[in-house]
Short mmCIF file of C-alpha atoms in Angstrom, two decimals:
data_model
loop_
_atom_site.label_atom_id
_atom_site.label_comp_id
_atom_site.label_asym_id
_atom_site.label_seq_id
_atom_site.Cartn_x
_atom_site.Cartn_y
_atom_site.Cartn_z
CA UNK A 21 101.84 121.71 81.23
CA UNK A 22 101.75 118.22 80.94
CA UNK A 23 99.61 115.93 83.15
CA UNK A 24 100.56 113.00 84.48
CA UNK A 25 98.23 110.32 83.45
CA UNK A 26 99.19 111.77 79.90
CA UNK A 27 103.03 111.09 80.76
CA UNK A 28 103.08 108.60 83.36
CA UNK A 29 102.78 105.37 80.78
CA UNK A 30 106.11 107.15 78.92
CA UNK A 31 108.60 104.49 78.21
CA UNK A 32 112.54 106.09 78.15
CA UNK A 33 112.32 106.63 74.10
CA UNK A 34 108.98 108.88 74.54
CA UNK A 35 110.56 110.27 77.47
CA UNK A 36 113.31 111.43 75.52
CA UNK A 37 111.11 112.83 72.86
CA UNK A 38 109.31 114.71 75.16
CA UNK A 39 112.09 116.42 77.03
CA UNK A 40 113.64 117.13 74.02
CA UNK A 41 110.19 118.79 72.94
CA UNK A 42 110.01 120.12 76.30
CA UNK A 43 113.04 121.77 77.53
CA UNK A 44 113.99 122.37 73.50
CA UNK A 45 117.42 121.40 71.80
CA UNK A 46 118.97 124.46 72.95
CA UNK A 47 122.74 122.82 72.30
CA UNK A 48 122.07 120.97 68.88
CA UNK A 49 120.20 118.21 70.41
CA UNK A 50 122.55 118.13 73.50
CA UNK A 51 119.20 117.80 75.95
CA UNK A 52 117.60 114.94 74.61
CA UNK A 53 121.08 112.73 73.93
CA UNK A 54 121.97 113.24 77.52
CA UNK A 55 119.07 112.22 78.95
CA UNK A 56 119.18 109.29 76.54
CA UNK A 57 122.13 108.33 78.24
CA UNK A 58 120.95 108.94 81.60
CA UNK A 59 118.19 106.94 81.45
CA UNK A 60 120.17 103.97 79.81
CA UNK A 61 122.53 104.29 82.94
CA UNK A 62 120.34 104.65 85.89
CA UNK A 63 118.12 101.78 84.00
CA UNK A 64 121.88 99.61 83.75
CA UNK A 65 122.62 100.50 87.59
CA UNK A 66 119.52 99.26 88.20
CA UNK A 67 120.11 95.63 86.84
CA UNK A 68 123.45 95.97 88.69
CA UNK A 69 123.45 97.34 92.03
CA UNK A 70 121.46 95.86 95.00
CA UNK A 71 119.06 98.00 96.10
CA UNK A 72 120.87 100.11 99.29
CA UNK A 73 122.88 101.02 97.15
CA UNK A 74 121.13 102.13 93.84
CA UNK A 75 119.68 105.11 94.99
CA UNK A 76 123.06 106.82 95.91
CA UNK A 77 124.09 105.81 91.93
CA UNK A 78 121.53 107.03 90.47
CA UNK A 79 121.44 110.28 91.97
CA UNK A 80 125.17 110.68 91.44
CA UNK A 81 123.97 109.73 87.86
CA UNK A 82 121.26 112.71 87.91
CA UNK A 83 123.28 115.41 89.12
CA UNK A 84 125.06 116.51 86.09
CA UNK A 85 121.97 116.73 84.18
CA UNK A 86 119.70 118.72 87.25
CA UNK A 87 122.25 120.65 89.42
CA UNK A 88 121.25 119.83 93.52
CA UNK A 89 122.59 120.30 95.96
CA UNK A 90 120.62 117.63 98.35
CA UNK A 91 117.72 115.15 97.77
CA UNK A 92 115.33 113.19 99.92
CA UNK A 93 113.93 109.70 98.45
CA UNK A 94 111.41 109.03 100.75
CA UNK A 95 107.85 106.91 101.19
CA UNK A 96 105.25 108.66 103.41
CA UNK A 97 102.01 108.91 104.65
CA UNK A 98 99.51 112.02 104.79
CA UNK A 99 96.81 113.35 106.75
CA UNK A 100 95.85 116.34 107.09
CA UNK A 101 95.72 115.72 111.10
CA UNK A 102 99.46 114.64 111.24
CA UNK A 103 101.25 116.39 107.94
CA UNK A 104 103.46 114.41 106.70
CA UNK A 105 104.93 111.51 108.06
CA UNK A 106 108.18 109.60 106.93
CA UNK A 107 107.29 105.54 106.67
CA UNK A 108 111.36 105.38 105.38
CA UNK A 109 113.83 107.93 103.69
CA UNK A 110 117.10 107.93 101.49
CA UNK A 111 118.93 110.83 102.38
CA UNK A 112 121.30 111.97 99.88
CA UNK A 113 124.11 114.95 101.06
CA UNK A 114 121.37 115.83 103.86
CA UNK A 115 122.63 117.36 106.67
CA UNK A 116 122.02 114.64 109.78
CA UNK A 117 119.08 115.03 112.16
CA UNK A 118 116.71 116.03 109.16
CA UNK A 119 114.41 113.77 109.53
CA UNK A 120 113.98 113.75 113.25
CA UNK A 121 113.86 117.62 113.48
CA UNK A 122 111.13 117.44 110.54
CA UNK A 123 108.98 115.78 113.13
CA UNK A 124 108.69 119.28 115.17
CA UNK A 125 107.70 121.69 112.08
CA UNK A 126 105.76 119.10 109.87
CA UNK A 127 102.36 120.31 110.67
CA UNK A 128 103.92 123.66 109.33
CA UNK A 129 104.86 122.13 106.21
CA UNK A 130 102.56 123.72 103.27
CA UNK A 131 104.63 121.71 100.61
CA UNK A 132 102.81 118.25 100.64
CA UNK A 133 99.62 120.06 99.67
CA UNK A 134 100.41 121.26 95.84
CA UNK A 135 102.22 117.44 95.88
CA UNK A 136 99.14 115.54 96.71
CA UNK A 137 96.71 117.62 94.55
CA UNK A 138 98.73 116.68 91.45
CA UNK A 139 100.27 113.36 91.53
CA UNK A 140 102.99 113.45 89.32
CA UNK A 141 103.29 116.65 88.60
CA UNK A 142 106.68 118.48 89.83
CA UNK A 143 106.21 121.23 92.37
CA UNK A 144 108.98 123.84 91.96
CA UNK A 145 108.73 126.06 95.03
CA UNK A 146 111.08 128.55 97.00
CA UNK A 147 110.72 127.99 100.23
CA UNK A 148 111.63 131.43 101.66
CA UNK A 149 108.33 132.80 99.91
CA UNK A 150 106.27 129.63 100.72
CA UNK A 151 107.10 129.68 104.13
CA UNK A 152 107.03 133.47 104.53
CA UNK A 153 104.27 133.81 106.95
CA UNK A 154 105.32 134.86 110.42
CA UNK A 155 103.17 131.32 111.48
CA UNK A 156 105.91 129.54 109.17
CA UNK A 157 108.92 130.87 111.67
CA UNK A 158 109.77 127.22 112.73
CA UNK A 159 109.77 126.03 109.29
CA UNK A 160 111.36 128.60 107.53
CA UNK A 161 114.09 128.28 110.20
CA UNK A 162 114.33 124.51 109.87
CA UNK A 163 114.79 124.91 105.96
CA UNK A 164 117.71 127.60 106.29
CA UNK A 165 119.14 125.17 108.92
CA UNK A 166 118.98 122.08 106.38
CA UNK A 167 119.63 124.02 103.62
CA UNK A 168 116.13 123.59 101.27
CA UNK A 169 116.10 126.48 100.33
CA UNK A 170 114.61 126.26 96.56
CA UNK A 171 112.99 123.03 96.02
CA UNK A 172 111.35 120.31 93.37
CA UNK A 173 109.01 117.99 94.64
CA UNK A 174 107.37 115.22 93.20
CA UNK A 175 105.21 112.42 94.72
CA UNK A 176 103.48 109.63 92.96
CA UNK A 177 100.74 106.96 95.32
CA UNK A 178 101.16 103.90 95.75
CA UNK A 179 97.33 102.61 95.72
CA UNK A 180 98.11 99.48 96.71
CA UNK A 181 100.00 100.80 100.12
CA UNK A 182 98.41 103.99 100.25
CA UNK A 183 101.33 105.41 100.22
CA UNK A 184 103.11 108.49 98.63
CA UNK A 185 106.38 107.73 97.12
CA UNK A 186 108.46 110.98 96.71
CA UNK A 187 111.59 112.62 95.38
CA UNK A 188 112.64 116.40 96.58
CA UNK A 189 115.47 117.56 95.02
CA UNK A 190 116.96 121.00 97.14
CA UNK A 191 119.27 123.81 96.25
CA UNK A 192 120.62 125.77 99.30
CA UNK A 193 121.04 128.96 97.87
CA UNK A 194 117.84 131.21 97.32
CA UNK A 195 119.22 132.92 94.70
CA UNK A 196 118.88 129.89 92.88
CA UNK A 197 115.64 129.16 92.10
CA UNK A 198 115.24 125.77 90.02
CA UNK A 199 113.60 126.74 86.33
CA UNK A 200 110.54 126.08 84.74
CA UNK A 201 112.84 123.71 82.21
CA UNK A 202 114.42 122.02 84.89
CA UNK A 203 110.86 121.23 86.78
CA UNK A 204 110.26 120.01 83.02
CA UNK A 205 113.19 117.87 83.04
CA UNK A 206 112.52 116.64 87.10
CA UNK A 207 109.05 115.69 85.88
CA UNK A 208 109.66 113.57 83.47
CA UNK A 209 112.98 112.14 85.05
CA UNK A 210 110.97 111.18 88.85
CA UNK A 211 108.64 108.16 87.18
CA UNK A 212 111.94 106.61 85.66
CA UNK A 213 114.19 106.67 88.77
CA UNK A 214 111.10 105.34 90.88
CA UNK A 215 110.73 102.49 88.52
CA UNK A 216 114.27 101.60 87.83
CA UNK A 217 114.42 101.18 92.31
CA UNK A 218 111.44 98.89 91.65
CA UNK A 219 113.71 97.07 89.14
CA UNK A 220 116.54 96.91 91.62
CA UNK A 221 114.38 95.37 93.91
CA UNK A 222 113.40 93.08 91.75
CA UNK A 223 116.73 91.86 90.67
CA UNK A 224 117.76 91.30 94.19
CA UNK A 225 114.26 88.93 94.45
CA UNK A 226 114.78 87.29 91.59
CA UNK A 227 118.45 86.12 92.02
CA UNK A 228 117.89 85.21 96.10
CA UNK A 229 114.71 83.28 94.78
CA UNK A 230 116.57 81.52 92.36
CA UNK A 231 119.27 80.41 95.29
CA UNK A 232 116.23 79.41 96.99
CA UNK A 233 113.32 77.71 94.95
CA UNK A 234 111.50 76.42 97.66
CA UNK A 235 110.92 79.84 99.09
CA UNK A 236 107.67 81.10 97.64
CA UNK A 237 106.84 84.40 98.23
CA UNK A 238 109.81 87.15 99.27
CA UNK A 239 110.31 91.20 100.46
CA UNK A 240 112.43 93.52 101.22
CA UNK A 241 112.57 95.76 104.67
CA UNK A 242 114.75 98.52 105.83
CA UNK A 243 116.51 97.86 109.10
CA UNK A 244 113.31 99.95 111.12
CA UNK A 245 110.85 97.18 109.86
CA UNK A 246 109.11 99.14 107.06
CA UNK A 247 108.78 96.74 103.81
CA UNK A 248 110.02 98.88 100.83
CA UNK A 249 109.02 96.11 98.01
CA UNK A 250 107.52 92.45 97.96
CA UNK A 251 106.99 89.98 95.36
CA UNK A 252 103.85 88.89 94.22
CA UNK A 253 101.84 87.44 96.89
CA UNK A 254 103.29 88.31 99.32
CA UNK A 255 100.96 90.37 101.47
CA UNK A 256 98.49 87.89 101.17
CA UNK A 257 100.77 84.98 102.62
CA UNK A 258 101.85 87.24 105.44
CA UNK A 259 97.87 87.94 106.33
CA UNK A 260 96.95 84.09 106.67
CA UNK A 261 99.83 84.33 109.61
CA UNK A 262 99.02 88.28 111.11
CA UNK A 263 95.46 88.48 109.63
CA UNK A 264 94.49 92.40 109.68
CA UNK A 265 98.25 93.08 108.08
CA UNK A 266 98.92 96.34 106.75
CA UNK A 267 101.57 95.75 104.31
CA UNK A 268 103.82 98.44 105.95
CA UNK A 269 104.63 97.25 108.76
CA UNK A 270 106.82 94.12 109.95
CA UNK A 271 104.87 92.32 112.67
CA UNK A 272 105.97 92.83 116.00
CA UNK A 273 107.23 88.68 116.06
CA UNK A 274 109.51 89.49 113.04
CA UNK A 275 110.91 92.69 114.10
CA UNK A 276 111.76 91.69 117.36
CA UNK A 277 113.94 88.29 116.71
CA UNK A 278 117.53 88.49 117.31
CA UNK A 279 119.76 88.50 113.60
CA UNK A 280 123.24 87.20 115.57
CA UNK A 281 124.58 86.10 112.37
CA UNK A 282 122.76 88.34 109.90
CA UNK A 283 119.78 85.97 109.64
CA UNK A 284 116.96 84.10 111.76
CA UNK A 285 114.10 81.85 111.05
CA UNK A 286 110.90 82.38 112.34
CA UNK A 287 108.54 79.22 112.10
CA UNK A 288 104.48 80.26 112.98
CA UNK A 289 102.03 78.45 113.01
CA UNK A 290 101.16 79.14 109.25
CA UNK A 291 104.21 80.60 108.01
CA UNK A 292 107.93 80.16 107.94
CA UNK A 293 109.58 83.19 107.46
CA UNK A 294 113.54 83.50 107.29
CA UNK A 295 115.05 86.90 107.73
CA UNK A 296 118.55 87.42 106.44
CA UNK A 297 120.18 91.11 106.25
CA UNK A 298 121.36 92.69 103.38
CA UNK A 299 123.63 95.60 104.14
CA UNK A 300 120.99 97.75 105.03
CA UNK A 301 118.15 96.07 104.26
CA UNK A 302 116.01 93.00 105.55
CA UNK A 303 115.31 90.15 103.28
CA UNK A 304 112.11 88.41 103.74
CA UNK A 305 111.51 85.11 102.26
CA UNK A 306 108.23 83.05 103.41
CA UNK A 307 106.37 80.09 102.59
CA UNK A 308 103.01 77.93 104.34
CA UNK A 309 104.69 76.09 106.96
CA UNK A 310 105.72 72.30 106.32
CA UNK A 311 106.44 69.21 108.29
CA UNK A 312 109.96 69.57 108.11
CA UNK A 313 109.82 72.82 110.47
CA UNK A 314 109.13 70.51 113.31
CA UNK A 315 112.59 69.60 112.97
CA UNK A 316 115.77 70.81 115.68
CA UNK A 317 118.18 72.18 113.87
CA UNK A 318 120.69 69.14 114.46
CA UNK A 319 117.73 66.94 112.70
CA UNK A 320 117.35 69.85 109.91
CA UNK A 321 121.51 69.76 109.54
CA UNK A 322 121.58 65.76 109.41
CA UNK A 323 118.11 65.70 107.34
CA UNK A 324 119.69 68.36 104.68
CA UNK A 325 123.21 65.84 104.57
CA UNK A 326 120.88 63.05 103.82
CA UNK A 327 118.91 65.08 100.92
CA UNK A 328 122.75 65.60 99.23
CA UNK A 329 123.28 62.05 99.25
CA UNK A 330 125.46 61.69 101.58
CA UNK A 331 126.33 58.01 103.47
CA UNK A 332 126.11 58.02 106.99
CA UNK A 333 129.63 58.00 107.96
CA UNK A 334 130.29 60.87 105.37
CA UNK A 335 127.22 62.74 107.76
CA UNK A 336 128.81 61.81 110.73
CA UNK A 337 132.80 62.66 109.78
CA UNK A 338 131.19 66.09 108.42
CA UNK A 339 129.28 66.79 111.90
CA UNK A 340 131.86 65.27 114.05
CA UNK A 341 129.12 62.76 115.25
CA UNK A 342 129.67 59.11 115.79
CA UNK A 343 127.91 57.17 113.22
CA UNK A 344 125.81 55.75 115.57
CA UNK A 345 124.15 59.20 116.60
CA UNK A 346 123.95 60.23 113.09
CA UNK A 347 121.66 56.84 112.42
CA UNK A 348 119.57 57.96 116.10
CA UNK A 349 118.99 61.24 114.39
CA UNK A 350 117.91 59.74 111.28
CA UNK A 351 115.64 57.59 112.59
CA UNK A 352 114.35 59.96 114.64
CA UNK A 353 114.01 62.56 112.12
CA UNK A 354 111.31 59.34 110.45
CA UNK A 355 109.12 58.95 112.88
CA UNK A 356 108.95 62.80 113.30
CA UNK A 357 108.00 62.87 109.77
CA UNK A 358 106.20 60.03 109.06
CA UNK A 359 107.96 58.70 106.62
CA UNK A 360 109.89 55.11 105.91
CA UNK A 361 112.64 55.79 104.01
CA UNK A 362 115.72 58.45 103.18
CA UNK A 363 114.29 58.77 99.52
CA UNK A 364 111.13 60.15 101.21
CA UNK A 365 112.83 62.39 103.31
CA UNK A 366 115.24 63.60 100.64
CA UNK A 367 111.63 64.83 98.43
CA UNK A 368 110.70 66.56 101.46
CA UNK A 369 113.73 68.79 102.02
CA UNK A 370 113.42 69.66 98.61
CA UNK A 371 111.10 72.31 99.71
CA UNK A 372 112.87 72.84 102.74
CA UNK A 373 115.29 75.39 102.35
CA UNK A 374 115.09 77.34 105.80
#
């Protein structure tokens, strides 16, 4: 059997090769051209769709290849006083209420155990057997209800977090047990689809960061305040404004602002942070606070009309202001600043993008 810090530095052409070596040509090569194709797909969907909604792709992408019934894409935490504990989860054809009624029978759960002990490496279990013990009652009876009942698990830690990442593919039919070639083929799929969500992610960054150059550091969150991905940076910005962080966690002054219109900006006394939702998911964009937050958003409207070059009766037709206020605002806006002139102000709003 393979282990993983043998296969986890696999780029998608060795990956091929080894399935192919793996789980064997059995159809003329059949194996290793699909997943050639799969991997080239899920890594496409990747570049393409935002990241709520890659995961559903590329598990629609996966199925033909490994037959499941269910899946749960999840990021969790450990401890052998509290079992397993969901930080976020992408349900996929789960039943609803599987997470919440996990919460009862997770100190139950004998599954995370094998996972842990061999990062990487793809746990193919039927839970029937596993959970057989008449101690396991509540367990086995919550995965008949949900329908897990033969399973592949694989988690992979996230150092930096400390953090298990995992994907648990489920068939609800015992009879079914999942083979030793498809826990092959599970194995070396998991690193790929893990990494081609980080890519997602990263697209989505990349392109909002490029709208928004003066922006320096950005994340994503999911809609309970638990930050699936940040840029570079990032953590350490966000500690200089909520020293003793933990890089899970949104602080309480972000998670609790009001999104009316899909978006918010929090100004701190370090940071400025704006929020803006994304389907399902929170962006995060930050930077070290500037002069320019001192502004009311009237000044930071007029201010951002003066940075496009506009005249002052152009500002004031586009506001519905007499021209008069507009030039009250502007000078205003100066001695708020500092500054002498519009040229000045235009550098600073440059930066200022909030």
């Amino acid at each position: 059997m393979m282990q993983m810090h043998h296969f986890a530095g696999l780029n998608a052409t060795e990956s091929v090769a080894w399935v192919a070596s793996s789980v064997g040509a059995r159809d003329g090569g059949g194996v290793m051209e699909k997943f050639s194709e799969l991997l080239l797909a899920v890594y496409r969907a990747s570049r393409e769709c935002d990241p709520s909604e890659f995961q559903e792709t590329a598990l629609k992408l996966v199925r033909p290849l490994l037959d499941f019934d269910s899946c749960t894409w999840s990021s969790c935490v450990i401890t052998p006083e509290q079992g397993m504990v969901f930080l976020s989860a992408y349900l996929f054809e789960e039943l609803p209420g599987r997470v919440e009624d996990y919460e009862e029978v997770r100190l139950q759960d004998s599954l995370p155990q094998p996972t842990i002990a061999r990062p990487g490496v793809t746990v193919n279990a039927h839970m029937p057997t596993l959970y057989g013990a008449r101690e396991k009652a509540a367990i086995r009876a919550y995965s008949q209800r949900y329908r897990h009942q033969c399973v592949l698990a694989t988690g992979i830690p996230d150092p930096v977090r400390g953090t298990l990442r995992g994907l648990v593919f489920y068939r609800k039919d015992a009879g079914r047990p999942f083979s030793e070639e498809e826990r092959q083929l599970c194995q070396c799929l998991v690193p790929h689809l893990m990494e081609s969500l980080v890519v997602s992610q990263d697209s989505l960054l990349l392109r909002m960061n490029s709208q928004d150059a003066g922006l320096s550091c950005s994340g994503l969150a999911d809609c309970r305040g638990i930050v699936q991905h940040c840029g570079a940076g990032f953590a350490t910005l966000f500690a200089l404004q909520w020293p003793g962080w933990d890089g899970i966690h949104l602080p309480p002054s972000l998670l609790a602002m009001p999104m009316p219109a899909g978006q918010a900006v929090f100004v701190g006394s370090v940071l400025t942070v704006r929020l803006r939702r994304i389907r399902d998911l929170v962006l995060l964009q930050a930077r070290i606070r500037q002069a320019t937050d001192n502004l009311t958003p009237r000044e930071r409207t007029v201010a951002a009309s003066v940075a496009q070059g506009l005249s002052y009766k152009e500002i004031a037709q586009h506001l519905h202001l007499a021209p008069a206020t507009v030039r009250n605002h502007i000078q205003a806006i100066h001695t708020r600043l500092g500054i002498h002139s519009n040229t000045e102000l235009a550098a600073l709003m440059q930066h200022t993008l909030l």
